[in-house]
PDB file of C-alpha atoms in Angstrom:
ATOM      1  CA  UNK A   1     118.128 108.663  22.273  1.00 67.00           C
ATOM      2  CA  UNK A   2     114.472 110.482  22.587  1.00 79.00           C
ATOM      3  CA  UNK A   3     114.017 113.627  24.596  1.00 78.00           C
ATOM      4  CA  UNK A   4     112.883 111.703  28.142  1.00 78.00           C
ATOM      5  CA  UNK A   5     116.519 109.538  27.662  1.00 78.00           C
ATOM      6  CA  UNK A   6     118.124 112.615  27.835  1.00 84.00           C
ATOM      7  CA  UNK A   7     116.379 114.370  30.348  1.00 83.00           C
ATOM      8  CA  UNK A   8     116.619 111.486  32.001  1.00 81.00           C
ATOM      9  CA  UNK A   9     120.045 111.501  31.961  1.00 85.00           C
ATOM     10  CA  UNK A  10     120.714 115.144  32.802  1.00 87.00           C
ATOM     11  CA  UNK A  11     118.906 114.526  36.012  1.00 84.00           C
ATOM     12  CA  UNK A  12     120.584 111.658  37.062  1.00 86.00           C
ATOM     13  CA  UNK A  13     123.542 113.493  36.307  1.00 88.00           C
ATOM     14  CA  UNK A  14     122.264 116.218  38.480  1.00 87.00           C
ATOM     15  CA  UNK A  15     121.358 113.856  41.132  1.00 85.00           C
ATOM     16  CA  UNK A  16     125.060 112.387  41.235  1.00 90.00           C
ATOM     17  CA  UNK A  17     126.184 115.962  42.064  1.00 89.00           C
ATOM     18  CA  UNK A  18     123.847 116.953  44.380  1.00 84.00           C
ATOM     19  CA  UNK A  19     124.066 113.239  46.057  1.00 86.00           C
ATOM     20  CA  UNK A  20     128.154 113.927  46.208  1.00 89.00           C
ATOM     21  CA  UNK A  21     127.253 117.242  48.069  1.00 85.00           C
ATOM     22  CA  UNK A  22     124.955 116.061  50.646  1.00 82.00           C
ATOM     23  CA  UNK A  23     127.103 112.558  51.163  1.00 87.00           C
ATOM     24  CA  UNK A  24     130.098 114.643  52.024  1.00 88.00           C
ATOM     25  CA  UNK A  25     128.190 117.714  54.086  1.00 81.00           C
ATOM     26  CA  UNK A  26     128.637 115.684  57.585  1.00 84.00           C
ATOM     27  CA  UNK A  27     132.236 116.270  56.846  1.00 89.00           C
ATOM     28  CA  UNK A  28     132.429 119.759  59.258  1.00 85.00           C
ATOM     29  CA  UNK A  29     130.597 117.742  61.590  1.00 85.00           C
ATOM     30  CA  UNK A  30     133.085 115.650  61.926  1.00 91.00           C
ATOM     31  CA  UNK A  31     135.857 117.914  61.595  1.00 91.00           C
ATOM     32  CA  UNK A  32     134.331 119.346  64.898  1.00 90.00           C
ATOM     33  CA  UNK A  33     134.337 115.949  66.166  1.00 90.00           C
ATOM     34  CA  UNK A  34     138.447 115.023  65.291  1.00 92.00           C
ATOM     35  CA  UNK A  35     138.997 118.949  67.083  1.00 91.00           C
ATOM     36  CA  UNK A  36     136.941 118.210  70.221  1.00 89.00           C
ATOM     37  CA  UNK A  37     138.100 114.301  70.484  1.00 90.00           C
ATOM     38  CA  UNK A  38     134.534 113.359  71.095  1.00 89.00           C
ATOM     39  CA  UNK A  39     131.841 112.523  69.322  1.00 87.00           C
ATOM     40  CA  UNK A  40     129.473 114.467  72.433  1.00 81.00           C
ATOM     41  CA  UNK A  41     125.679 113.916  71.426  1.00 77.00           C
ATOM     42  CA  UNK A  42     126.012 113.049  67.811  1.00 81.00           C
ATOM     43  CA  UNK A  43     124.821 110.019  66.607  1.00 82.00           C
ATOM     44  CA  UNK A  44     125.923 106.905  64.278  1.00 86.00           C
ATOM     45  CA  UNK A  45     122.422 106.205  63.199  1.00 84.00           C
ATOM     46  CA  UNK A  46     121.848 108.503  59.994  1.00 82.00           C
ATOM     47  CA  UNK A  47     125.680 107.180  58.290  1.00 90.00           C
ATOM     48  CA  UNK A  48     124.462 103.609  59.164  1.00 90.00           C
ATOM     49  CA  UNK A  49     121.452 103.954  57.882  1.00 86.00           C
ATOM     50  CA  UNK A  50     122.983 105.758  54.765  1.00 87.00           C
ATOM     51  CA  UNK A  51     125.608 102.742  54.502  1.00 92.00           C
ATOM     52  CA  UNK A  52     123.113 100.105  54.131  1.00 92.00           C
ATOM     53  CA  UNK A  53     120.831 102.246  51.648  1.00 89.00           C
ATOM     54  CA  UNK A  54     123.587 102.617  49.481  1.00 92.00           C
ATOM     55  CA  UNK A  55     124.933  98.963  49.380  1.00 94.00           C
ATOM     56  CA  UNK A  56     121.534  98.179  48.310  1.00 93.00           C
ATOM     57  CA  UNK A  57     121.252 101.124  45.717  1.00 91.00           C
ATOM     58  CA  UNK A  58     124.347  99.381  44.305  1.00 93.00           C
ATOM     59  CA  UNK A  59     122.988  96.377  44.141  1.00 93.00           C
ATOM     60  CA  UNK A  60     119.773  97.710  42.757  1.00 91.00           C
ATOM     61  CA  UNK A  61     121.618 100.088  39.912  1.00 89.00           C
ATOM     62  CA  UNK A  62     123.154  97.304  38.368  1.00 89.00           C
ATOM     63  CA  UNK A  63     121.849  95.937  34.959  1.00 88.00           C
ATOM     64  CA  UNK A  64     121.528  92.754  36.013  1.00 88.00           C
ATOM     65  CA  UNK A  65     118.626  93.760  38.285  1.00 90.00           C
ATOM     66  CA  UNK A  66     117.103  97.176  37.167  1.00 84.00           C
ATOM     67  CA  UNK A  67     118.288  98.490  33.779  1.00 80.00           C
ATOM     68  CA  UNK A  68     118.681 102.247  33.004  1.00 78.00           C
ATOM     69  CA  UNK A  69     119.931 102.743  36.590  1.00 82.00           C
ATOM     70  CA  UNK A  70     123.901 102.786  36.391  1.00 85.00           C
ATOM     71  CA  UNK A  71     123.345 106.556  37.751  1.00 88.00           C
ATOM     72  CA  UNK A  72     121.508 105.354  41.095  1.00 89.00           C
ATOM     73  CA  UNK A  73     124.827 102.540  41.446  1.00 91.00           C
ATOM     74  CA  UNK A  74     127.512 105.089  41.016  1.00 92.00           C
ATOM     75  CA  UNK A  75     126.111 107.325  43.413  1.00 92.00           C
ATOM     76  CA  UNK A  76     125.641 105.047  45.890  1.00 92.00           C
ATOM     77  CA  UNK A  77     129.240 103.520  45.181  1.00 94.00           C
ATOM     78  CA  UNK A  78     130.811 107.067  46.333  1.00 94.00           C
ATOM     79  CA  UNK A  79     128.317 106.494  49.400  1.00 93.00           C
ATOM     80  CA  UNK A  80     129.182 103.411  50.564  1.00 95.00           C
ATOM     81  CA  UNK A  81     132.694 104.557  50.704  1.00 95.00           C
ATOM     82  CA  UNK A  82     131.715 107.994  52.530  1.00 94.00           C
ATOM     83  CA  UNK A  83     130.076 106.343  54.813  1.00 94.00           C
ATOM     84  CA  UNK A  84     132.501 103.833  56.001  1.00 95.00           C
ATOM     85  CA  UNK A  85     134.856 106.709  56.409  1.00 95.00           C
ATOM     86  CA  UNK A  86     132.528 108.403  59.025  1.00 95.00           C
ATOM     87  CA  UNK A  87     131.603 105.389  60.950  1.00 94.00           C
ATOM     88  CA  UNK A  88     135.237 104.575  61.156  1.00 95.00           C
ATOM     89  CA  UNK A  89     135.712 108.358  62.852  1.00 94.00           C
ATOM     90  CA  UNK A  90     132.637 107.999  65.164  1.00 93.00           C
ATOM     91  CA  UNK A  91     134.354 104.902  66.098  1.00 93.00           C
ATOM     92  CA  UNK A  92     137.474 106.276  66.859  1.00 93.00           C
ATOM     93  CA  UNK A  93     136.219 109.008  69.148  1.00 93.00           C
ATOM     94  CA  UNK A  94     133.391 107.068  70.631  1.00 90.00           C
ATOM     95  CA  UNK A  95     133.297 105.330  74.059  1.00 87.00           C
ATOM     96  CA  UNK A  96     133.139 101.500  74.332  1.00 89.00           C
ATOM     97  CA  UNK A  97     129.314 101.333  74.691  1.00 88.00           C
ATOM     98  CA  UNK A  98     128.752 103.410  71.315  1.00 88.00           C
ATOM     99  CA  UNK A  99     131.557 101.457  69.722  1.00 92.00           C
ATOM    100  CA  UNK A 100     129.996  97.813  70.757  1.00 93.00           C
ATOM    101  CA  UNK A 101     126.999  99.249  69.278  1.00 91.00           C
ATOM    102  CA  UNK A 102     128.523 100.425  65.728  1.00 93.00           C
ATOM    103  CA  UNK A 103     130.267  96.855  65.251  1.00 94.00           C
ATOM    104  CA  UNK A 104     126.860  95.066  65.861  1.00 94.00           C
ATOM    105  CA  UNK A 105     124.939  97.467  63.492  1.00 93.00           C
ATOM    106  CA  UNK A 106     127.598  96.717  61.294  1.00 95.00           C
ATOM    107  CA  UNK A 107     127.669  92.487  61.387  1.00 96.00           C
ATOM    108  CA  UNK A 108     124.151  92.871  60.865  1.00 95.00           C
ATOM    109  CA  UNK A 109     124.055  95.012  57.679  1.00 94.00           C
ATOM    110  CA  UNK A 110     126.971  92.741  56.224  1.00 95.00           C
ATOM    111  CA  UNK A 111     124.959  89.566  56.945  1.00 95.00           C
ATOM    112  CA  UNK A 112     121.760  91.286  55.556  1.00 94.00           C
ATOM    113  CA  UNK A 113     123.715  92.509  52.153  1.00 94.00           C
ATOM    114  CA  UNK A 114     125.401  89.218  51.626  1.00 95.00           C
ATOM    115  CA  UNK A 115     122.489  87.480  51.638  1.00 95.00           C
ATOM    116  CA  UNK A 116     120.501  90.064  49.763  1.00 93.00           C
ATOM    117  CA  UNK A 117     122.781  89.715  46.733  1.00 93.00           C
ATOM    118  CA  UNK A 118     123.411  85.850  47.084  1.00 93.00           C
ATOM    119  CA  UNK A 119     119.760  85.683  46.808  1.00 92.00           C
ATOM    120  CA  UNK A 120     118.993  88.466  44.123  1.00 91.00           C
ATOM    121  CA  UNK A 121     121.914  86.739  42.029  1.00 88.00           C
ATOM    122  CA  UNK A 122     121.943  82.897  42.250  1.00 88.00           C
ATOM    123  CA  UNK A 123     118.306  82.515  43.182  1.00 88.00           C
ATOM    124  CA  UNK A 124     116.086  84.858  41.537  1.00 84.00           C
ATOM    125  CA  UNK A 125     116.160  84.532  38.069  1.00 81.00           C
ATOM    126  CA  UNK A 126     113.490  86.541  36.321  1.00 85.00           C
ATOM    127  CA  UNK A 127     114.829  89.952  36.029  1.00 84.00           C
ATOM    128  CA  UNK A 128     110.945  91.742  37.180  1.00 86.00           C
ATOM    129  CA  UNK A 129     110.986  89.532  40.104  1.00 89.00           C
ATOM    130  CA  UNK A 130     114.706  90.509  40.819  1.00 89.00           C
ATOM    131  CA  UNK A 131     114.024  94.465  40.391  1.00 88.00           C
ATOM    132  CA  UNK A 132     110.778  94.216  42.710  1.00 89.00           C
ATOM    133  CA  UNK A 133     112.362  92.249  45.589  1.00 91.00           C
ATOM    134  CA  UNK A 134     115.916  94.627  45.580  1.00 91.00           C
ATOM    135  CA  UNK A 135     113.756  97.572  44.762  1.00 89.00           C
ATOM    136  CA  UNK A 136     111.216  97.491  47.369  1.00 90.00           C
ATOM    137  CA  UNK A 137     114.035  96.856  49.748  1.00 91.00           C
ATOM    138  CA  UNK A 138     116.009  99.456  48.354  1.00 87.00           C
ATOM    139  CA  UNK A 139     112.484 101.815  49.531  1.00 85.00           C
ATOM    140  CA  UNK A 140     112.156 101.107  53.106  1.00 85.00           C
ATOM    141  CA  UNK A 141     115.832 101.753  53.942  1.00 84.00           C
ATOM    142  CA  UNK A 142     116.045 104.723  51.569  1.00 78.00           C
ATOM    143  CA  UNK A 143     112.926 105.516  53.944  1.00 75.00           C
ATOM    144  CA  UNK A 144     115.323 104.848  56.435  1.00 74.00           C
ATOM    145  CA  UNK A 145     118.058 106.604  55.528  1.00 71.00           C
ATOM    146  CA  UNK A 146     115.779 109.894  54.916  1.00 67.00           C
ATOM    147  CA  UNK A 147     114.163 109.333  58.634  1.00 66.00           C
ATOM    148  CA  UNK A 148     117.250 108.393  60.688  1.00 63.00           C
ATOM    149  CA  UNK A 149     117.559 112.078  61.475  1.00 66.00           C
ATOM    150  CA  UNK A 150     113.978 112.033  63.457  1.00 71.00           C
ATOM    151  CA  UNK A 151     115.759 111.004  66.438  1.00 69.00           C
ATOM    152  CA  UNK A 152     117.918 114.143  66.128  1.00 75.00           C
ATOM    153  CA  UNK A 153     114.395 116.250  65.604  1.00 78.00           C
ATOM    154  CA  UNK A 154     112.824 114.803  68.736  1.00 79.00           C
ATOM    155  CA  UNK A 155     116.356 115.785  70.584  1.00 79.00           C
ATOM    156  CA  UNK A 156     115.735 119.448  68.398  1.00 81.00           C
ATOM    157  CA  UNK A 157     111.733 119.942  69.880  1.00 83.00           C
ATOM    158  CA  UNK A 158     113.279 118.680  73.167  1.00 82.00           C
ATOM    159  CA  UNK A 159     116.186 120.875  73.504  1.00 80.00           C
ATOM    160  CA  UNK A 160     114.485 123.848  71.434  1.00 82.00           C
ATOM    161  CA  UNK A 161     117.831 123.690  70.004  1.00 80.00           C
ATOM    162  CA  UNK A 162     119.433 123.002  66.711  1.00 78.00           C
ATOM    163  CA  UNK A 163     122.592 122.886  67.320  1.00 71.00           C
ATOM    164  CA  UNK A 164     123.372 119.068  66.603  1.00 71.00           C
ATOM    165  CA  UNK A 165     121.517 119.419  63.188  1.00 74.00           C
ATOM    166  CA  UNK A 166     123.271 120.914  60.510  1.00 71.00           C
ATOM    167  CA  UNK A 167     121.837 123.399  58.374  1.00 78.00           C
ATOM    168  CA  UNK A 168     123.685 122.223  55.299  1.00 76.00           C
ATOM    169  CA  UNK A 169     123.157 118.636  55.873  1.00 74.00           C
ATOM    170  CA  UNK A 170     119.285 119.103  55.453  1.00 79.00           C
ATOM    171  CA  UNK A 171     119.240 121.473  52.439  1.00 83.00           C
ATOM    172  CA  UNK A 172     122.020 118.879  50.776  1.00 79.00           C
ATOM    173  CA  UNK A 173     119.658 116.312  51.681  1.00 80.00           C
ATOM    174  CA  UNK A 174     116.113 118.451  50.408  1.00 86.00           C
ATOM    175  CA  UNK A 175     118.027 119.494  46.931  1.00 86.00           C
ATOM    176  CA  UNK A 176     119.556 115.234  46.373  1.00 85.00           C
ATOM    177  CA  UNK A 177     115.604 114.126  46.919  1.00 86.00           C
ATOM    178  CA  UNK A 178     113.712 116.532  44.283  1.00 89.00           C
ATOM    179  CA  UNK A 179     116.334 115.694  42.162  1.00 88.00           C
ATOM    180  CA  UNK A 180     116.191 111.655  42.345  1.00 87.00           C
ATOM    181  CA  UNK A 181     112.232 112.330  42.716  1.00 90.00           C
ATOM    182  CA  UNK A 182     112.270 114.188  38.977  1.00 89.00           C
ATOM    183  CA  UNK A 183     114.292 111.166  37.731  1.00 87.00           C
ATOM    184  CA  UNK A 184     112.696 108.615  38.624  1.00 86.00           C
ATOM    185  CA  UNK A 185     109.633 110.288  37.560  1.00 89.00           C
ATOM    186  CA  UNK A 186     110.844 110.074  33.698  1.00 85.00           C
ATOM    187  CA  UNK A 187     110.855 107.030  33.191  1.00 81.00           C
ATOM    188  CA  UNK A 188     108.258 106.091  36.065  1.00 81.00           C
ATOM    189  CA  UNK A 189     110.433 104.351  38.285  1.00 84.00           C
ATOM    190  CA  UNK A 190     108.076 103.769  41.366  1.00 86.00           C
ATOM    191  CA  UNK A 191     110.321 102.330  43.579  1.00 85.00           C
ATOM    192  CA  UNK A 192     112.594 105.324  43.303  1.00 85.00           C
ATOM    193  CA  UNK A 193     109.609 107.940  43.386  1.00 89.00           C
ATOM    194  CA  UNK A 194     108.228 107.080  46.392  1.00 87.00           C
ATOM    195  CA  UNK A 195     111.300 106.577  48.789  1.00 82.00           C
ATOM    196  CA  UNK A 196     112.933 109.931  47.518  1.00 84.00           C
ATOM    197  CA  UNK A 197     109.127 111.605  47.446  1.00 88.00           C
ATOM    198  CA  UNK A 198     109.170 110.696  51.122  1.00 84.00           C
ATOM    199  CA  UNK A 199     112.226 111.825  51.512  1.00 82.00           C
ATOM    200  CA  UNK A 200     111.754 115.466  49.834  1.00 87.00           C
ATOM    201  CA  UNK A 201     109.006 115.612  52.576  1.00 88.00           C
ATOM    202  CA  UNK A 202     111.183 114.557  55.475  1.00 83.00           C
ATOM    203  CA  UNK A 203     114.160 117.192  54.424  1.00 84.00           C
ATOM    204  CA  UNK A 204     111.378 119.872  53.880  1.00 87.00           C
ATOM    205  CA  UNK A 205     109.947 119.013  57.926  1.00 86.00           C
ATOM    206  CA  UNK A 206     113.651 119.346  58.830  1.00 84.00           C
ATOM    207  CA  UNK A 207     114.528 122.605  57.127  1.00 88.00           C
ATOM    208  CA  UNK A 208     111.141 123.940  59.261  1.00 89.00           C
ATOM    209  CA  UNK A 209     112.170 122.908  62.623  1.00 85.00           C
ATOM    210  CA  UNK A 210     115.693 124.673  61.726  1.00 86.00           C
ATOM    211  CA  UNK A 211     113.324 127.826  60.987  1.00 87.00           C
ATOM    212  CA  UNK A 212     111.271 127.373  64.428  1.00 87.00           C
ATOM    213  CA  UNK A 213     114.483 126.673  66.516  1.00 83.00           C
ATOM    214  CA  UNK A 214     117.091 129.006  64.919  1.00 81.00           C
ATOM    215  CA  UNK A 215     116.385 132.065  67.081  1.00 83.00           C
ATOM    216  CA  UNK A 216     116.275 129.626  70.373  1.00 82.00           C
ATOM    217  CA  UNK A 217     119.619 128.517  69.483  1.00 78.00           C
ATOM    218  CA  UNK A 218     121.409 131.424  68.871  1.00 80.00           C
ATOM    219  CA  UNK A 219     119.677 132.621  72.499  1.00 80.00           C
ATOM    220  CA  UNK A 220     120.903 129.659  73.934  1.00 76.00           C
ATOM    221  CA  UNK A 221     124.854 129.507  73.010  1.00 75.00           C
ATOM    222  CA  UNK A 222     125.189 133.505  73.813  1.00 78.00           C
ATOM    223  CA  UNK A 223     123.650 132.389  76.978  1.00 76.00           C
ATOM    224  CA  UNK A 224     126.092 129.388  77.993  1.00 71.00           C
ATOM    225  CA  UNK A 225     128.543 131.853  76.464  1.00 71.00           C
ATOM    226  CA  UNK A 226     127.803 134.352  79.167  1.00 73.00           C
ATOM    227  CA  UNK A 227     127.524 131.945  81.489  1.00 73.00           C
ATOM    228  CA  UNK A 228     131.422 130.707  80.700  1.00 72.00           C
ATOM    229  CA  UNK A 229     132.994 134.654  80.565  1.00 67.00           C
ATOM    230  CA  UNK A 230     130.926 134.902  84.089  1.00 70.00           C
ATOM    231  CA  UNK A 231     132.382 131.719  85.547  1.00 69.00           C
ATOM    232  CA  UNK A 232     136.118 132.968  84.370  1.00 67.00           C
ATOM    233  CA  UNK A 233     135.754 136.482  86.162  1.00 70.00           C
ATOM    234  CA  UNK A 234     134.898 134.998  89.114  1.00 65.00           C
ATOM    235  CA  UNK A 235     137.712 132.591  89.396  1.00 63.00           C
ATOM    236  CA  UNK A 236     140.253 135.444  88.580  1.00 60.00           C
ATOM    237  CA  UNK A 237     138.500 138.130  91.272  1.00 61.00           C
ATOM    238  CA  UNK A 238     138.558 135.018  93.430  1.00 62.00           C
ATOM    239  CA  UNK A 239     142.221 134.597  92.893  1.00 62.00           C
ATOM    240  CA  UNK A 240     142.477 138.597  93.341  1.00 57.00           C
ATOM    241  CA  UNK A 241     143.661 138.395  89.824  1.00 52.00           C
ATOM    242  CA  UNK A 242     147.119 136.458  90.491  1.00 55.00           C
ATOM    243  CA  UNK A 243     147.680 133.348  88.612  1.00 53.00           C
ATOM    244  CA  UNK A 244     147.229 130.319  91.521  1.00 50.00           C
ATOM    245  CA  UNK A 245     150.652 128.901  92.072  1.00 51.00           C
ATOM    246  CA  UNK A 246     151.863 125.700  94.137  1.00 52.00           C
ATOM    247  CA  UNK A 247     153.161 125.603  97.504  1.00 51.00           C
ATOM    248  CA  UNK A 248     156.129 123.575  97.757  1.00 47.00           C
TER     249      UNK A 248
END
């Protein structure tokens, strides 16, 4: 094994653990959301876009269709069942309309990933062909995956808040994309270059906007805070501090 296998190696290694991190740092999200019994403003979006990514990063890891990339299939493995865990939450604490959305985002990435591998494995049958046709797929929804959370950033520069963005989500996500960027680099992988490249860039924009909003958040909860302790003060001066009892 020469010096790039190894490095190689180490970093997809490296990219498995840091992948692990960021695939389970929604999980205090939706702790909050199991607590509350609502999934409030959050959004399905970035865990379906992560669950069809990593069906196709399977598909693409395998040696049948892109040797030396077993790392980028078990990774995505763990993801796939990650993220049918947290759709199967949102679900749960979702109202019907969200919920009627989530099962039709869901038919749809089942019919496109059956025939994805029926294709890739019963009709294509030169292995470069195979690796170009799952790997350039395997770009635009890692692309995807990386800019699901934009619609959260617009709701961030909206709301000059970032309180529906986790902190730990984006560095998870910033740290898993230099390291998949450096591996793929090794050996020259382009497919896997540019989609986690992008995706470095995207988790860098959204560790800025955390930086620009932080202060406007914090301002904003002590506010509504306030706001709550004022509301409660009034009710029990209103009630001239009894507790309000029936009349029977």
């Amino acid at each position: 094994m020469t010096r790039s296998d190894i490095a190689h190696t180490i970093f997809g290694i490296i990219g498995n653990v840091l992948g692990v991190i960021m695939l389970l740092s929604p999980v205090p999200t939706f702790v909050t959301i199991c607590k509350k019994g609502s999934v409030e403003q959050y959004s399905a979006a970035p865990y379906l876009a992560t669950l069809i990514s990593c069906m196709v990063g399977v598909l693409y890891g395998l040696p049948v269709v892109h040797k030396h990339s077993l790392l980028v299939a078990t990774i995505s493995g763990f993801g796939c069942i990650l993220q049918i865990i947290y759709v199967t939450i949102f679900f749960i604490y979702s109202d019907w309309i969200k919920r009627l959305k989530v099962i039709m985002w869901l038919l749809l990435e089942l019919i496109f990933i059956t025939i994805l591998i029926i294709v890739t494995l019963r009709v294509l049958h030169n292995p470069k062909i195979r690796s170009e046709i799952v790997g350039t797929i395997f770009v635009a929804l890692t692309i995807v995956m990386y800019a699901s959370p934009l619609a959260i950033m617009k709701m961030v520069i909206k709301t000059k808040s970032v309180e529906y963005m986790p902190l730990f989500i984006s560095l998870a996500s910033f740290g898993n994309s230099v390291a998949w960027t450096t591996y793929a680099l090794i050996h020259l992988d382009p497919f896997l270059t540019v989609s986690n490249g992008l995706g470095t860039l995207l988790a860098m924009s959204q560790l800025i906007l955390y930086a620009t909003y932080y202060n406007s958040t914090k301002l904003q909860i002590a506010s509504r805070e306030a706001n709550m302790e004022m509301s409660l003060t009034q009710v029990v001066v209103g009630n001239g501090g009894q507790d309000t009892k029936p009349n029977y």
